[in-house]
Amino acid sequence: MEKKNRIDKLLANLGFGTRSEIKKIIKSGRVTVNGEMVKSPETKVGYEDDVVCDGVKAILKEHIYYLLNKPAGCVCAREDKLNETVFSYVDDTRKNLSPVGRLDKDTEGLLLITDDGELNHLLMSPAHHVKKTYEAVIDAPIEENAKELFKKGVDIGDDKPTSEAFLEIIENTNERCLVRLTIKEGRYHQVKRMFEAIGRKVFYLKRVKLANLDLDDTLKPGEYRELTETELEELKKCVNLS
Ligand code: URA
């Protein structure tokens, strides 16, 4: 049976106001459920109900999952005094939205943003070895043996070397190299530090895949969309969540 919750609690969680503000809003007749005005903050509603507060439709799904093509220049934090954050690109006032993992300020690409703490935790947990694939432009050509080095693991200055990673050299020229690298960990600045370990510098970095979720090519940097049901199901399967 579908779970029903108090309307004042749901609207407060969605950021329509504090619980006491919402109570006043409801009592003054500014909220409708399935087209009917409700006046009791105790009214119970479920995810199928059509709730509108001050003319704005409330999305009552249990959780929300956004796929953002993160542009360079913003940070993966809820608030930041100096920098723009990824949340300035997502038009959603929900308070408990978090990015799944962090990308550096200058890194672009696939960033999942959700209020599903369990899925977030499982995707980031080292125990699940969730794959992350990056495209990178490197400052100089890369030798074939780098593939073997990255497969075995390299010393990036932590307690232990990196775990197995897969390097694909897409294009090597005299001045630079375009690569795809898949890692199964999420250490701080990991990709940049792995290339530093072999004497190279990352000029440009973009995440293109997380587990089996691909970056949507139709999303321009700064654009986002919700995950499809299939994408979400597949993602949950990767961490044995159904
Ligand atoms: N590795 C990095 O070095 N930076 C990122 O943003 C992600 C992975």
CSV table of C-alpha atoms and ligand atoms in Angstrom, one decimal:
chain,number,residue,atom,x,y,z
A,1,MET,CA,0.0,0.0,0.0
A,2,GLU,CA,1.2,3.5,-0.8
A,3,LYS,CA,2.8,5.3,2.2
A,4,LYS,CA,0.9,8.5,3.2
A,5,ASN,CA,2.5,11.4,5.1
A,6,ARG,CA,1.3,14.6,6.7
A,7,ILE,CA,1.1,17.4,4.1
A,8,ASP,CA,2.9,20.0,6.3
A,9,LYS,CA,5.8,17.7,6.9
A,10,LEU,CA,6.2,16.9,3.1
A,11,LEU,CA,5.9,20.5,2.1
A,12,ALA,CA,8.5,21.5,4.7
A,13,ASN,CA,10.9,18.8,3.5
A,14,LEU,CA,10.5,20.1,0.0
A,15,GLY,CA,11.6,23.6,1.1
A,16,PHE,CA,8.2,25.4,0.8
A,17,GLY,CA,8.8,26.9,4.2
A,18,THR,CA,9.3,25.9,7.8
A,19,ARG,CA,6.8,23.6,9.4
A,20,SER,CA,5.1,26.5,11.2
A,21,GLU,CA,5.1,28.7,8.0
A,22,ILE,CA,3.5,25.8,6.1
A,23,LYS,CA,0.8,25.3,8.8
A,24,LYS,CA,-0.2,29.0,8.3
A,25,ILE,CA,-0.1,28.7,4.5
A,26,ILE,CA,-2.4,25.6,4.7
A,27,LYS,CA,-4.8,27.2,7.1
A,28,SER,CA,-5.0,30.3,4.9
A,29,GLY,CA,-6.2,28.1,2.0
A,30,ARG,CA,-3.2,28.4,-0.3
A,31,VAL,CA,-2.7,24.6,-0.7
A,32,THR,CA,-4.8,22.2,-2.9
A,33,VAL,CA,-4.8,18.4,-3.0
A,34,ASN,CA,-6.1,16.9,-6.3
A,35,GLY,CA,-7.7,20.3,-7.0
A,36,GLU,CA,-9.5,20.7,-3.6
A,37,MET,CA,-8.4,23.2,-1.1
A,38,VAL,CA,-7.3,21.7,2.2
A,39,LYS,CA,-7.2,23.5,5.5
A,40,SER,CA,-5.7,20.9,7.9
A,41,PRO,CA,-1.9,20.5,8.2
A,42,GLU,CA,-2.6,17.0,9.3
A,43,THR,CA,-4.1,16.0,5.9
A,44,LYS,CA,-2.3,12.8,4.7
A,45,VAL,CA,-1.0,12.7,1.1
A,46,GLY,CA,0.8,10.1,-0.9
A,47,TYR,CA,3.2,10.2,-3.9
A,48,GLU,CA,0.3,9.9,-6.3
A,49,ASP,CA,-1.5,13.0,-5.0
A,50,ASP,CA,-1.4,16.2,-6.9
A,51,VAL,CA,-0.4,18.8,-4.3
A,52,VAL,CA,-0.1,22.5,-5.2
A,53,CYS,CA,1.2,25.2,-2.8
A,54,ASP,CA,0.8,28.8,-3.9
A,55,GLY,CA,0.4,27.7,-7.5
A,56,VAL,CA,3.6,25.6,-7.4
A,57,LYS,CA,3.3,21.8,-7.9
A,58,ALA,CA,5.0,19.9,-5.2
A,59,ILE,CA,6.9,16.8,-6.4
A,60,LEU,CA,6.1,14.2,-3.8
A,61,LYS,CA,8.3,11.3,-4.9
A,62,GLU,CA,10.1,9.6,-2.0
A,63,HIS,CA,13.4,10.5,-3.6
A,64,ILE,CA,14.7,12.5,-6.5
A,65,TYR,CA,17.7,11.7,-8.7
A,66,TYR,CA,19.2,14.3,-10.9
A,67,LEU,CA,21.9,13.8,-13.5
A,68,LEU,CA,23.8,17.1,-13.9
A,69,ASN,CA,26.5,17.8,-16.5
A,70,LYS,CA,28.6,19.7,-14.1
A,71,PRO,CA,30.4,22.7,-15.7
A,72,ALA,CA,33.9,23.7,-14.7
A,73,GLY,CA,34.1,26.5,-12.2
A,74,CYS,CA,31.6,25.3,-9.5
A,75,VAL,CA,32.2,23.2,-6.4
A,76,CYS,CA,30.4,20.1,-5.1
A,77,ALA,CA,29.2,21.7,-1.9
A,78,ARG,CA,25.9,22.8,-0.4
A,79,GLU,CA,27.3,26.2,0.3
A,80,ASP,CA,30.5,28.0,-0.4
A,81,LYS,CA,31.5,31.5,0.4
A,82,LEU,CA,33.9,32.0,-2.5
A,83,ASN,CA,32.6,29.8,-5.3
A,84,GLU,CA,29.4,29.0,-7.2
A,85,THR,CA,28.1,25.6,-6.2
A,86,VAL,CA,26.5,22.8,-8.3
A,87,PHE,CA,23.2,23.5,-6.5
A,88,SER,CA,22.9,26.8,-8.4
A,89,TYR,CA,22.3,24.7,-11.5
A,90,VAL,CA,19.5,22.6,-10.0
A,91,ASP,CA,16.1,24.2,-9.5
A,92,ASP,CA,15.0,22.3,-6.5
A,93,THR,CA,14.7,23.6,-2.9
A,94,ARG,CA,14.8,20.2,-1.2
A,95,LYS,CA,17.2,20.6,1.8
A,96,ASN,CA,18.7,17.1,1.9
A,97,LEU,CA,20.0,17.0,-1.7
A,98,SER,CA,23.6,15.9,-1.9
A,99,PRO,CA,26.1,15.2,-4.7
A,100,VAL,CA,27.1,11.6,-5.1
A,101,GLY,CA,30.9,12.0,-4.6
A,102,ARG,CA,32.8,15.1,-5.5
A,103,LEU,CA,34.3,16.4,-8.6
A,104,ASP,CA,37.0,19.1,-8.5
A,105,LYS,CA,36.1,22.7,-9.3
A,106,ASP,CA,37.7,22.4,-12.7
A,107,THR,CA,36.3,19.0,-13.5
A,108,GLU,CA,33.3,18.7,-15.7
A,109,GLY,CA,30.7,16.0,-16.4
A,110,LEU,CA,28.5,13.4,-14.8
A,111,LEU,CA,27.3,14.3,-11.3
A,112,LEU,CA,24.4,12.6,-9.7
A,113,ILE,CA,22.5,14.7,-7.1
A,114,THR,CA,20.0,13.0,-4.9
A,115,ASP,CA,18.2,13.0,-1.5
A,116,ASP,CA,18.5,9.2,-1.4
A,117,GLY,CA,21.1,8.9,1.3
A,118,GLU,CA,21.2,5.1,1.2
A,119,LEU,CA,22.0,4.9,-2.5
A,120,ASN,CA,24.5,7.8,-2.2
A,121,HIS,CA,26.3,6.0,0.5
A,122,LEU,CA,26.4,2.6,-1.3
A,123,LEU,CA,27.6,4.1,-4.6
A,124,MET,CA,30.5,5.8,-2.7
A,125,SER,CA,31.3,3.0,-0.4
A,126,PRO,CA,34.8,1.5,-1.2
A,127,ALA,CA,33.3,-2.0,-0.6
A,128,HIS,CA,31.2,-1.8,-3.8
A,129,HIS,CA,34.1,-0.8,-6.1
A,130,VAL,CA,31.8,1.3,-8.2
A,131,LYS,CA,33.4,2.2,-11.5
A,132,LYS,CA,33.9,5.8,-12.5
A,133,THR,CA,35.1,6.6,-16.0
A,134,TYR,CA,36.9,9.9,-16.9
A,135,GLU,CA,38.0,11.4,-20.2
A,136,ALA,CA,41.2,13.4,-19.7
A,137,VAL,CA,43.5,15.5,-21.8
A,138,ILE,CA,47.1,15.0,-20.7
A,139,ASP,CA,50.0,17.5,-21.2
A,140,ALA,CA,52.3,15.1,-23.1
A,141,PRO,CA,52.1,11.7,-25.0
A,142,ILE,CA,51.6,8.6,-22.9
A,143,GLU,CA,53.5,5.4,-23.4
A,144,GLU,CA,51.6,2.1,-23.8
A,145,ASN,CA,53.2,0.7,-20.6
A,146,ALA,CA,51.1,3.2,-18.6
A,147,LYS,CA,48.2,0.8,-19.1
A,148,GLU,CA,50.1,-1.9,-17.3
A,149,LEU,CA,51.2,0.5,-14.5
A,150,PHE,CA,47.7,1.7,-13.9
A,151,LYS,CA,46.4,-1.9,-13.9
A,152,LYS,CA,48.8,-2.9,-11.3
A,153,GLY,CA,48.3,0.2,-9.2
A,154,VAL,CA,50.5,3.3,-8.7
A,155,ASP,CA,51.9,5.1,-5.6
A,156,ILE,CA,50.1,8.4,-5.3
A,157,GLY,CA,51.4,9.1,-1.8
A,158,ASP,CA,48.7,7.4,0.2
A,159,ASP,CA,49.1,4.4,2.5
A,160,LYS,CA,48.6,2.0,-0.3
A,161,PRO,CA,48.8,2.1,-4.1
A,162,THR,CA,45.7,2.7,-6.2
A,163,SER,CA,43.7,-0.4,-7.1
A,164,GLU,CA,43.3,-1.8,-10.6
A,165,ALA,CA,42.4,0.9,-13.1
A,166,PHE,CA,41.9,0.7,-16.9
A,167,LEU,CA,43.5,3.1,-19.2
A,168,GLU,CA,42.6,3.5,-22.8
A,169,ILE,CA,44.8,5.8,-25.0
A,170,ILE,CA,42.4,7.4,-27.5
A,171,GLU,CA,44.8,9.8,-29.3
A,172,ASN,CA,48.5,10.5,-28.7
A,173,THR,CA,50.1,13.4,-30.5
A,174,ASN,CA,53.5,15.1,-29.9
A,175,GLU,CA,52.0,17.6,-27.5
A,176,ARG,CA,49.2,15.9,-25.7
A,177,CYS,CA,47.2,12.7,-25.2
A,178,LEU,CA,43.5,12.0,-24.9
A,179,VAL,CA,42.6,9.1,-22.6
A,180,ARG,CA,39.8,7.4,-20.9
A,181,LEU,CA,40.5,6.1,-17.4
A,182,THR,CA,38.2,3.8,-15.3
A,183,ILE,CA,38.9,3.7,-11.6
A,184,LYS,CA,37.1,1.8,-8.9
A,185,GLU,CA,38.0,4.1,-6.0
A,186,GLY,CA,37.3,7.7,-5.3
A,187,ARG,CA,40.3,9.1,-3.6
A,188,TYR,CA,41.0,12.9,-3.4
A,189,HIS,CA,42.2,14.2,-6.8
A,190,GLN,CA,42.8,10.6,-7.7
A,191,VAL,CA,42.9,10.9,-11.5
A,192,LYS,CA,45.2,13.9,-11.4
A,193,ARG,CA,47.5,12.2,-8.9
A,194,MET,CA,47.7,9.0,-10.9
A,195,PHE,CA,48.9,10.9,-13.9
A,196,GLU,CA,51.3,12.9,-11.7
A,197,ALA,CA,52.7,9.5,-10.5
A,198,ILE,CA,53.8,8.8,-14.1
A,199,GLY,CA,55.1,12.3,-14.7
A,200,ARG,CA,52.2,13.8,-16.5
A,201,LYS,CA,49.7,16.6,-15.8
A,202,VAL,CA,45.9,16.6,-16.4
A,203,PHE,CA,44.9,19.6,-18.5
A,204,TYR,CA,41.2,18.8,-18.7
A,205,LEU,CA,39.0,16.2,-16.9
A,206,LYS,CA,35.5,15.1,-17.5
A,207,ARG,CA,33.6,12.2,-15.8
A,208,VAL,CA,31.6,10.4,-18.4
A,209,LYS,CA,30.3,7.3,-16.5
A,210,LEU,CA,29.3,6.3,-13.0
A,211,ALA,CA,28.7,2.5,-12.6
A,212,ASN,CA,26.5,1.8,-15.6
A,213,LEU,CA,25.1,5.4,-15.9
A,214,ASP,CA,26.4,7.4,-18.9
A,215,LEU,CA,26.6,11.1,-19.1
A,216,ASP,CA,23.8,12.2,-21.4
A,217,ASP,CA,25.4,13.8,-24.5
A,218,THR,CA,22.3,16.0,-25.0
A,219,LEU,CA,22.9,17.8,-21.7
A,220,LYS,CA,25.1,20.9,-22.1
A,221,PRO,CA,27.4,21.9,-19.2
A,222,GLY,CA,25.1,23.2,-16.5
A,223,GLU,CA,22.0,21.3,-17.7
A,224,TYR,CA,20.4,18.4,-15.8
A,225,ARG,CA,17.5,16.0,-15.9
A,226,GLU,CA,15.9,13.4,-13.7
A,227,LEU,CA,17.1,9.8,-14.1
A,228,THR,CA,14.8,7.6,-16.0
A,229,GLU,CA,13.2,4.6,-14.1
A,230,THR,CA,15.4,2.2,-16.1
A,231,GLU,CA,18.6,4.2,-15.3
A,232,LEU,CA,17.7,4.2,-11.6
A,233,GLU,CA,16.9,0.5,-11.5
A,234,GLU,CA,20.2,-0.4,-13.2
A,235,LEU,CA,22.1,1.9,-10.8
A,236,LYS,CA,20.5,0.3,-7.8
A,237,LYS,CA,21.3,-3.2,-9.1
A,238,CYS,CA,25.0,-2.3,-9.2
A,239,VAL,CA,25.0,-1.9,-5.4
A,240,ASN,CA,22.5,-4.7,-4.8
A,241,LEU,CA,19.7,-2.4,-3.9
A,242,SER,CA,16.3,-3.0,-5.3
B,1,URA,N1,39.9,12.7,-10.0
B,1,URA,C1,40.4,14.0,-9.9
B,1,URA,O1,41.6,14.2,-9.9
B,1,URA,N2,39.5,15.0,-9.9
B,1,URA,C2,38.2,14.8,-10.0
B,1,URA,O2,37.4,15.8,-10.0
B,1,URA,C3,37.7,13.5,-10.0
B,1,URA,C4,38.6,12.4,-10.0
